[in-house]
Amino acid sequence: MDPELLADLRTPLGADALAVAAEVADADPLVAATRLRARGVAPALAAAALTQADLRRRAAAKFGPDAAGMFLTRPGLEQATRAVVADRRAARLAAAGVRTLADLGCGLGSDALAAARAGIRVYAVDADPLTAAMARANADAAGLADRVTVECADATTVEVERFDAVFADPARRRAGGGRVFDPRSYSPPWDFVAGLAGRVPRTVLKLAPGIDHALLPPGAEGEWVSVDGDLLEAAFWCGPLAAAPRRATLLPGAAELTGTGTVTGPVGPVGTYLYDPDPAVVRSHLVAEFAETVGGRLADPDIAYVYTDAPVDTPFARRLAVTDVLPFSLKRLRTLLRERGVGRLEIRKRGSALEPEKLRRDLRLSGSRGASMVLTRVAGAPTVLLCRP
Ligand SMILES: C[S@@+](CC[C@H](N)C(=O)[O-])C[C@H]1O[C@@H](n2cnc3c(N)ncnc32)[C@H](O)[C@@H]1O
């Protein structure tokens, strides 16, 4: 796909091709192409329409029904922020009084469109001509073109000081695939991205969730965001946008936990209930703060499992009822699970070097019951907890 083909897709013939492609997307590729060709659609346009139909179907998980009218590339879709995350960020920016925003490296425009939906005027740039053209088409399709200006430009050339706030979501992938974990390999470059807060106090950076806490600018808020238990991103909220040192945000329910990220929770014995915190809570270093919300304790100061003696409902963790606590012994475990008729075993681990799948094979499970097993350490000793969900 190139910008000319994108322009063709946006003509009446292109719109017709897209509509037909959406109808035949499930059909055999050859049959689908033949249907399009029979309507007088040229091969290149037919292929582009079929690719869009396929990408739009995949994009529904991120963008909901809006995906059906969007223009997408595979890498752009992979890197795009989910609408539920982008909308929440945009609402927070709008609530902080941001009226104009520069989006540096806007990709297909997920964050830019969310900001525009929240009433913010957005100036978005992307260095890639096709991606920038698609972001513009997506703003148009969403009826937000009056609030979103998209240009194909290098982010480092933007006069960011003209805007109330700046947002950057640098590319984190190498050309050959594979994620980039070293922030020095980000594009735009990390030095430029990290320097933005010095130029525009209200800066927000979207970063990989594995980002080192040490890279958080002084005084900034580090937020870790999960959706349905999947850890998706870290966001650094700088200057006056920072509201707490650390925040864990769990979507779609929007449960939020804040704290300093430096506290250690109380340590005590394993309890009747074990809580496995959401990865956003763990990555934001808010396990002690979470333990406080359920009146819980850790059984090992370095392991992020929390225990209580009475059940407490919480959005921040999965709760399991502990039925047995035993030191690790393959033979003993095999006997116990056989006695209980456990044939289905969910294995969780923290602080254990054991490989769950190898252990599952070695246990030679048989039976009809299900159970959960937690491999961990208690006061330094390898320990197995058998649990009921
Ligand atoms: C992670 S994506 C942004 C995704 C976007 N926030 C969304 O949700 O759709 C990063 C984008 O930055 C662009 N980019 C990389 N280096 C850039 C630069 N120096 N100037 C402008 N854009 C750049 C890439 O082309 C890519 O589209």
Short mmCIF file of C-alpha atoms and ligand atoms in Angstrom, two decimals:
data_model
loop_
_atom_site.label_atom_id
_atom_site.label_comp_id
_atom_site.label_asym_id
_atom_site.label_seq_id
_atom_site.Cartn_x
_atom_site.Cartn_y
_atom_site.Cartn_z
CA MET A 1 0.00 0.00 0.00
CA ASP A 2 1.16 3.53 -0.75
CA PRO A 3 -0.52 6.93 -0.28
CA GLU A 4 -1.83 6.86 -3.90
CA LEU A 5 -3.59 3.55 -3.32
CA LEU A 6 -4.99 4.92 -0.06
CA ALA A 7 -6.36 7.89 -2.04
CA ASP A 8 -7.96 5.41 -4.49
CA LEU A 9 -9.59 3.55 -1.59
CA ARG A 10 -11.21 6.82 -0.55
CA THR A 11 -12.91 7.39 -3.94
CA PRO A 12 -16.50 6.11 -4.53
CA LEU A 13 -15.06 3.09 -6.42
CA GLY A 14 -12.69 2.44 -3.48
CA ALA A 15 -15.55 2.71 -0.99
CA ASP A 16 -17.53 0.19 -3.06
CA ALA A 17 -14.49 -2.13 -3.14
CA LEU A 18 -14.14 -1.84 0.64
CA ALA A 19 -17.82 -2.64 1.17
CA VAL A 20 -17.61 -5.73 -1.06
CA ALA A 21 -14.32 -6.76 0.58
CA ALA A 22 -15.96 -6.59 4.02
CA GLU A 23 -18.77 -8.87 2.78
CA VAL A 24 -16.46 -11.48 1.24
CA ALA A 25 -13.70 -11.29 3.85
CA ASP A 26 -14.50 -14.82 5.06
CA ALA A 27 -14.50 -16.31 1.57
CA ASP A 28 -11.60 -18.06 -0.12
CA PRO A 29 -9.08 -15.30 -1.13
CA LEU A 30 -9.35 -16.28 -4.79
CA VAL A 31 -13.17 -16.12 -4.74
CA ALA A 32 -13.03 -12.76 -2.91
CA ALA A 33 -10.59 -11.32 -5.47
CA THR A 34 -12.75 -12.60 -8.35
CA ARG A 35 -15.87 -10.91 -6.88
CA LEU A 36 -14.02 -7.61 -6.71
CA ARG A 37 -12.54 -7.94 -10.17
CA ALA A 38 -16.04 -8.71 -11.55
CA ARG A 39 -17.12 -5.26 -10.32
CA GLY A 40 -14.37 -3.65 -12.36
CA VAL A 41 -11.95 -3.13 -9.46
CA ALA A 42 -8.31 -3.17 -10.58
CA PRO A 43 -6.09 -5.89 -9.04
CA ALA A 44 -4.03 -3.54 -6.86
CA LEU A 45 -7.13 -1.81 -5.48
CA ALA A 46 -8.87 -5.17 -4.94
CA ALA A 47 -5.87 -6.48 -2.99
CA ALA A 48 -5.69 -3.29 -0.91
CA ALA A 49 -9.44 -3.46 -0.13
CA LEU A 50 -9.16 -7.10 0.98
CA THR A 51 -6.18 -6.28 3.21
CA GLN A 52 -8.13 -3.42 4.77
CA ALA A 53 -11.14 -5.68 5.38
CA ASP A 54 -8.91 -8.20 7.14
CA LEU A 55 -7.15 -5.53 9.24
CA ARG A 56 -10.45 -3.87 10.14
CA ARG A 57 -11.79 -7.15 11.49
CA ARG A 58 -8.66 -7.60 13.62
CA ALA A 59 -8.82 -3.98 14.73
CA ALA A 60 -12.31 -4.39 16.22
CA ALA A 61 -10.69 -5.78 19.39
CA LYS A 62 -8.82 -2.48 19.85
CA PHE A 63 -11.23 0.07 18.41
CA GLY A 64 -14.69 -1.54 18.61
CA PRO A 65 -17.18 -0.65 15.85
CA ASP A 66 -15.07 2.37 14.75
CA ALA A 67 -12.59 -0.12 13.27
CA ALA A 68 -15.00 -0.77 10.39
CA GLY A 69 -14.31 2.70 8.91
CA MET A 70 -10.59 2.99 9.67
CA PHE A 71 -7.55 2.75 7.40
CA LEU A 72 -4.86 0.53 8.82
CA THR A 73 -1.44 -0.97 8.33
CA ARG A 74 -0.34 -4.11 10.11
CA PRO A 75 2.53 -2.48 12.09
CA GLY A 76 0.38 0.60 12.76
CA LEU A 77 -2.39 -1.58 14.22
CA GLU A 78 0.05 -3.54 16.37
CA GLN A 79 1.47 -0.34 17.85
CA ALA A 80 -1.84 1.50 18.24
CA THR A 81 -3.22 2.26 21.69
CA ARG A 82 -6.52 0.52 22.48
CA ALA A 83 -9.44 2.93 22.46
CA VAL A 84 -10.28 2.23 26.13
CA VAL A 85 -6.75 3.28 27.16
CA ALA A 86 -6.54 6.25 24.78
CA ASP A 87 -9.96 7.56 25.86
CA ARG A 88 -9.02 7.44 29.52
CA ARG A 89 -5.76 9.28 28.88
CA ALA A 90 -7.57 11.88 26.79
CA ALA A 91 -10.19 12.42 29.50
CA ARG A 92 -7.43 13.00 32.05
CA LEU A 93 -5.71 15.53 29.75
CA ALA A 94 -8.99 17.36 29.13
CA ALA A 95 -9.75 17.39 32.87
CA ALA A 96 -6.32 18.96 33.46
CA GLY A 97 -7.36 21.86 31.22
CA VAL A 98 -5.42 20.85 28.11
CA ARG A 99 -7.03 22.45 25.03
CA THR A 100 -4.26 21.96 22.45
CA LEU A 101 -1.99 18.94 22.12
CA ALA A 102 0.96 17.96 19.94
CA ASP A 103 1.03 14.21 19.22
CA LEU A 104 4.58 13.36 18.14
CA GLY A 105 4.57 10.11 16.16
CA CYS A 106 0.80 9.70 15.93
CA GLY A 107 0.76 6.39 14.07
CA LEU A 108 -2.74 5.59 12.78
CA GLY A 109 -4.07 8.20 15.20
CA SER A 110 -5.65 6.27 18.07
CA ASP A 111 -4.43 8.69 20.76
CA ALA A 112 -4.97 11.76 18.56
CA LEU A 113 -8.58 10.77 17.83
CA ALA A 114 -9.28 10.06 21.50
CA ALA A 115 -7.95 13.51 22.44
CA ALA A 116 -10.13 15.09 19.73
CA ARG A 117 -13.18 13.16 20.99
CA ALA A 118 -12.43 14.66 24.42
CA GLY A 119 -12.61 18.14 22.88
CA ILE A 120 -8.86 18.80 22.48
CA ARG A 121 -7.40 20.33 19.30
CA VAL A 122 -4.61 18.05 18.09
CA TYR A 123 -1.59 18.70 15.91
CA ALA A 124 -0.32 15.23 14.99
CA VAL A 125 2.79 14.29 13.04
CA ASP A 126 4.20 11.02 11.80
CA ALA A 127 7.44 10.55 9.89
CA ASP A 128 5.96 7.85 7.69
CA PRO A 129 3.96 9.29 4.74
CA LEU A 130 1.44 6.43 4.47
CA THR A 131 0.86 6.31 8.25
CA ALA A 132 0.32 10.08 8.37
CA ALA A 133 -2.10 9.88 5.42
CA MET A 134 -4.02 7.11 7.16
CA ALA A 135 -4.20 9.09 10.42
CA ARG A 136 -5.68 11.97 8.41
CA ALA A 137 -8.18 9.62 6.73
CA ASN A 138 -9.11 8.18 10.13
CA ALA A 139 -9.76 11.65 11.56
CA ASP A 140 -11.97 12.31 8.53
CA ALA A 141 -13.84 9.01 8.87
CA ALA A 142 -14.48 9.75 12.55
CA GLY A 143 -15.84 13.23 11.73
CA LEU A 144 -12.99 14.83 13.69
CA ALA A 145 -11.05 16.46 10.87
CA ASP A 146 -11.89 19.94 12.19
CA ARG A 147 -10.03 19.17 15.44
CA VAL A 148 -7.12 17.09 14.13
CA THR A 149 -4.37 18.36 11.83
CA VAL A 150 -2.02 15.66 10.62
CA GLU A 151 1.30 16.33 8.92
CA CYS A 152 4.03 14.05 7.68
CA ALA A 153 7.03 15.42 9.56
CA ASP A 154 9.85 14.48 11.85
CA ALA A 155 8.75 14.96 15.45
CA THR A 156 12.05 16.61 16.34
CA THR A 157 11.21 19.56 14.06
CA VAL A 158 7.90 20.44 15.76
CA GLU A 159 7.76 23.70 17.70
CA VAL A 160 6.17 22.00 20.69
CA GLU A 161 6.19 25.13 22.87
CA ARG A 162 3.10 26.36 20.95
CA PHE A 163 0.88 23.72 22.59
CA ASP A 164 -0.67 23.30 26.05
CA ALA A 165 0.62 19.76 26.22
CA VAL A 166 2.65 17.23 24.29
CA PHE A 167 2.18 13.49 23.91
CA ALA A 168 4.76 11.06 22.55
CA ASP A 169 4.39 7.35 21.94
CA PRO A 170 7.73 6.47 20.38
CA ALA A 171 8.07 3.46 18.08
CA ARG A 172 9.51 0.55 19.97
CA ARG A 173 10.07 -2.05 17.30
CA ARG A 174 12.99 -2.84 15.08
CA ALA A 175 12.43 -2.92 11.32
CA GLY A 176 12.84 -6.72 11.31
CA GLY A 177 10.12 -7.22 13.97
CA GLY A 178 10.90 -7.85 17.64
CA ARG A 179 10.25 -5.34 20.38
CA VAL A 180 12.80 -2.76 21.43
CA PHE A 181 13.29 -2.77 25.19
CA ASP A 182 16.25 -0.42 25.23
CA PRO A 183 14.79 3.11 25.33
CA ARG A 184 17.91 4.36 23.57
CA SER A 185 16.61 2.58 20.44
CA TYR A 186 13.25 4.39 20.51
CA SER A 187 12.16 6.49 17.54
CA PRO A 188 11.99 9.48 17.93
CA PRO A 189 15.19 9.03 19.97
CA TRP A 190 14.95 8.71 23.74
CA ASP A 191 17.05 11.85 24.38
CA PHE A 192 14.54 13.91 22.41
CA VAL A 193 11.54 12.23 24.08
CA ALA A 194 13.02 12.57 27.59
CA GLY A 195 13.81 16.24 26.92
CA LEU A 196 10.20 17.15 26.05
CA ALA A 197 9.14 17.70 29.67
CA GLY A 198 11.83 20.39 29.95
CA ARG A 199 10.22 22.24 27.02
CA VAL A 200 6.51 21.66 27.70
CA PRO A 201 5.76 20.98 31.38
CA ARG A 202 2.51 19.13 30.56
CA THR A 203 4.13 16.19 28.78
CA VAL A 204 2.83 12.63 28.67
CA LEU A 205 4.95 9.75 27.38
CA LYS A 206 3.61 6.32 26.51
CA LEU A 207 6.32 3.70 27.04
CA ALA A 208 6.81 -0.06 27.17
CA PRO A 209 5.55 -1.49 30.47
CA GLY A 210 9.01 -2.92 31.15
CA ILE A 211 10.52 0.58 31.31
CA ASP A 212 12.94 1.15 34.18
CA HIS A 213 11.47 3.26 37.02
CA ALA A 214 14.83 5.05 37.17
CA LEU A 215 14.02 6.73 33.82
CA LEU A 216 11.00 8.52 35.31
CA PRO A 217 11.81 12.28 35.31
CA PRO A 218 12.02 13.81 38.82
CA GLY A 219 8.54 14.61 40.15
CA ALA A 220 6.76 12.78 37.33
CA GLU A 221 4.04 10.16 37.83
CA GLY A 222 4.63 6.64 36.55
CA GLU A 223 1.39 4.91 35.60
CA TRP A 224 1.10 1.27 34.58
CA VAL A 225 -2.04 0.27 32.68
CA SER A 226 -3.60 -3.15 32.19
CA VAL A 227 -6.71 -4.19 30.29
CA ASP A 228 -8.44 -7.40 31.39
CA GLY A 229 -5.32 -8.35 33.32
CA ASP A 230 -2.89 -7.82 30.41
CA LEU A 231 -0.22 -5.25 31.16
CA LEU A 232 -0.16 -2.95 28.14
CA GLU A 233 1.82 0.19 28.79
CA ALA A 234 3.53 2.60 31.12
CA ALA A 235 2.73 6.30 30.93
CA PHE A 236 4.90 9.03 32.40
CA TRP A 237 2.82 12.08 33.40
CA CYS A 238 5.16 15.04 33.79
CA GLY A 239 5.02 18.47 35.42
CA PRO A 240 1.59 19.60 36.65
CA LEU A 241 -0.01 16.46 35.14
CA ALA A 242 1.64 14.27 37.82
CA ALA A 243 -0.86 13.49 40.58
CA ALA A 244 0.91 10.69 42.52
CA PRO A 245 4.38 9.14 42.34
CA ARG A 246 3.02 5.80 41.06
CA ARG A 247 -0.36 4.63 39.77
CA ALA A 248 -1.79 1.29 38.67
CA THR A 249 -4.82 1.59 36.40
CA LEU A 250 -6.91 -1.48 35.65
CA LEU A 251 -9.24 -1.17 32.70
CA PRO A 252 -11.98 -1.49 31.63
CA GLY A 253 -13.28 -1.12 35.22
CA ALA A 254 -10.96 1.88 35.83
CA ALA A 255 -9.85 0.68 39.28
CA GLU A 256 -6.89 2.82 40.33
CA LEU A 257 -4.31 2.42 43.05
CA THR A 258 -1.73 5.10 43.88
CA GLY A 259 1.26 5.32 46.18
CA THR A 260 4.96 6.02 46.39
CA GLY A 261 6.13 2.67 45.03
CA THR A 262 8.81 2.52 47.70
CA VAL A 263 6.95 0.95 50.66
CA THR A 264 7.42 -2.67 51.75
CA GLY A 265 4.33 -4.46 53.06
CA PRO A 266 4.12 -6.25 56.41
CA VAL A 267 5.47 -9.82 56.40
CA GLY A 268 3.80 -12.75 58.18
CA PRO A 269 2.61 -16.31 57.72
CA VAL A 270 0.75 -17.69 54.70
CA GLY A 271 -2.99 -17.08 55.21
CA THR A 272 -6.18 -18.82 54.18
CA TYR A 273 -6.46 -16.56 51.13
CA LEU A 274 -3.81 -15.74 48.57
CA TYR A 275 -4.06 -12.69 46.28
CA ASP A 276 -2.15 -12.65 42.99
CA PRO A 277 -2.04 -8.93 42.14
CA ASP A 278 -2.77 -7.60 38.66
CA PRO A 279 0.49 -7.02 36.71
CA ALA A 280 -0.15 -3.24 36.72
CA VAL A 281 -0.02 -3.33 40.54
CA VAL A 282 3.18 -5.36 40.52
CA ARG A 283 4.97 -3.31 37.84
CA SER A 284 4.04 0.00 39.49
CA HIS A 285 5.64 -1.33 42.72
CA LEU A 286 2.35 -0.86 44.59
CA VAL A 287 2.06 -4.31 46.18
CA ALA A 288 2.40 -2.91 49.72
CA GLU A 289 -0.31 -0.35 49.01
CA PHE A 290 -2.50 -3.13 47.60
CA ALA A 291 -1.84 -5.30 50.71
CA GLU A 292 -3.09 -2.44 52.85
CA THR A 293 -6.39 -2.28 50.92
CA VAL A 294 -7.18 -5.90 51.90
CA GLY A 295 -5.49 -5.79 55.33
CA GLY A 296 -3.01 -8.37 54.01
CA ARG A 297 0.62 -9.35 54.43
CA LEU A 298 3.40 -10.88 52.35
CA ALA A 299 4.87 -14.25 53.27
CA ASP A 300 8.21 -13.25 51.74
CA PRO A 301 9.32 -9.63 51.51
CA ASP A 302 10.50 -10.07 47.90
CA ILE A 303 7.50 -11.94 46.47
CA ALA A 304 4.37 -10.20 45.30
CA TYR A 305 1.76 -12.56 46.76
CA VAL A 306 -0.47 -11.17 49.50
CA TYR A 307 -2.28 -13.23 52.16
CA THR A 308 -5.26 -12.68 54.45
CA ASP A 309 -7.19 -14.90 56.85
CA ALA A 310 -10.63 -13.66 55.75
CA PRO A 311 -11.74 -13.18 52.12
CA VAL A 312 -11.79 -9.60 50.85
CA ASP A 313 -13.23 -8.70 47.42
CA THR A 314 -10.81 -6.63 45.37
CA PRO A 315 -10.49 -5.50 41.75
CA PHE A 316 -6.68 -5.45 42.10
CA ALA A 317 -5.92 -9.16 42.39
CA ARG A 318 -7.13 -12.66 41.71
CA ARG A 319 -8.05 -14.38 45.01
CA LEU A 320 -7.44 -18.08 45.71
CA ALA A 321 -8.35 -20.11 48.82
CA VAL A 322 -5.28 -21.93 50.11
CA THR A 323 -6.04 -25.56 51.03
CA ASP A 324 -2.51 -26.95 51.58
CA VAL A 325 0.94 -25.52 52.24
CA LEU A 326 3.80 -27.93 51.65
CA PRO A 327 7.52 -27.86 50.99
CA PHE A 328 8.30 -28.75 47.38
CA SER A 329 8.55 -32.52 46.82
CA LEU A 330 7.52 -34.04 43.48
CA LYS A 331 6.68 -37.41 45.03
CA ARG A 332 4.49 -35.95 47.75
CA LEU A 333 2.69 -33.69 45.33
CA ARG A 334 1.99 -36.50 42.89
CA THR A 335 0.49 -38.61 45.69
CA LEU A 336 -1.60 -35.76 47.06
CA LEU A 337 -3.01 -34.77 43.66
CA ARG A 338 -3.82 -38.38 42.84
CA GLU A 339 -5.65 -38.78 46.18
CA ARG A 340 -7.68 -35.67 45.40
CA GLY A 341 -8.48 -36.78 41.84
CA VAL A 342 -6.95 -33.61 40.32
CA GLY A 343 -6.63 -33.91 36.55
CA ARG A 344 -6.66 -30.21 35.64
CA LEU A 345 -4.09 -27.99 37.27
CA GLU A 346 -3.54 -24.25 36.82
CA ILE A 347 0.04 -23.46 37.83
CA ARG A 348 1.15 -19.97 38.93
CA LYS A 349 4.58 -19.06 40.14
CA ARG A 350 6.61 -16.25 41.64
CA GLY A 351 10.08 -16.73 43.08
CA SER A 352 10.38 -20.30 41.81
CA ALA A 353 12.78 -21.58 39.15
CA LEU A 354 10.55 -24.59 38.36
CA GLU A 355 9.17 -24.85 34.83
CA PRO A 356 5.37 -25.23 35.12
CA GLU A 357 4.92 -27.30 31.95
CA LYS A 358 7.69 -29.75 32.84
CA LEU A 359 6.29 -30.05 36.36
CA ARG A 360 2.81 -30.72 34.94
CA ARG A 361 4.19 -33.56 32.83
CA ASP A 362 6.18 -34.96 35.76
CA LEU A 363 3.06 -34.95 37.95
CA ARG A 364 1.28 -37.34 35.54
CA LEU A 365 -2.13 -35.98 36.47
CA SER A 366 -5.26 -38.10 36.23
CA GLY A 367 -8.70 -37.37 37.58
CA SER A 368 -11.66 -35.10 36.88
CA ARG A 369 -11.19 -32.34 39.46
CA GLY A 370 -9.52 -28.95 38.89
CA ALA A 371 -7.14 -27.13 41.25
CA SER A 372 -4.63 -24.28 41.29
CA MET A 373 -1.06 -24.70 42.37
CA VAL A 374 1.20 -21.82 43.36
CA LEU A 375 4.96 -22.32 43.31
CA THR A 376 6.67 -19.75 45.50
CA ARG A 377 9.03 -19.13 48.40
CA VAL A 378 8.03 -18.62 51.99
CA ALA A 379 10.72 -17.08 54.19
CA GLY A 380 13.26 -18.17 51.57
CA ALA A 381 12.09 -21.83 51.33
CA PRO A 382 10.62 -23.29 48.08
CA THR A 383 6.96 -23.86 48.90
CA VAL A 384 3.89 -25.20 47.11
CA LEU A 385 0.42 -23.87 47.86
CA LEU A 386 -2.54 -25.88 46.65
CA CYS A 387 -5.56 -23.66 46.15
CA ARG A 388 -9.18 -23.44 45.10
CA PRO A 389 -9.99 -20.48 42.80
C1 LIG B 1 3.99 3.59 18.61
S1 LIG B 1 3.53 4.39 17.15
C2 LIG B 1 2.31 5.52 17.67
C3 LIG B 1 0.97 4.88 17.85
C4 LIG B 1 -0.14 5.84 18.20
N1 LIG B 1 0.02 6.43 19.49
C5 LIG B 1 -1.49 5.14 18.12
O1 LIG B 1 -2.03 4.78 19.16
O2 LIG B 1 -1.96 4.92 17.01
C6 LIG B 1 4.92 5.40 16.85
C7 LIG B 1 4.90 6.16 15.54
O3 LIG B 1 5.99 7.07 15.57
C8 LIG B 1 6.42 7.29 14.24
N2 LIG B 1 7.77 7.85 14.32
C9 LIG B 1 8.93 7.24 14.62
N3 LIG B 1 9.94 8.13 14.61
C10 LIG B 1 9.40 9.33 14.33
C11 LIG B 1 9.92 10.64 14.18
N4 LIG B 1 11.21 10.89 14.36
N5 LIG B 1 9.06 11.63 13.87
C12 LIG B 1 7.74 11.39 13.69
N6 LIG B 1 7.21 10.17 13.79
C13 LIG B 1 8.01 9.15 14.12
C14 LIG B 1 6.32 5.92 13.60
O4 LIG B 1 6.18 6.05 12.19
C15 LIG B 1 5.08 5.34 14.29
O5 LIG B 1 3.95 5.50 13.47
#
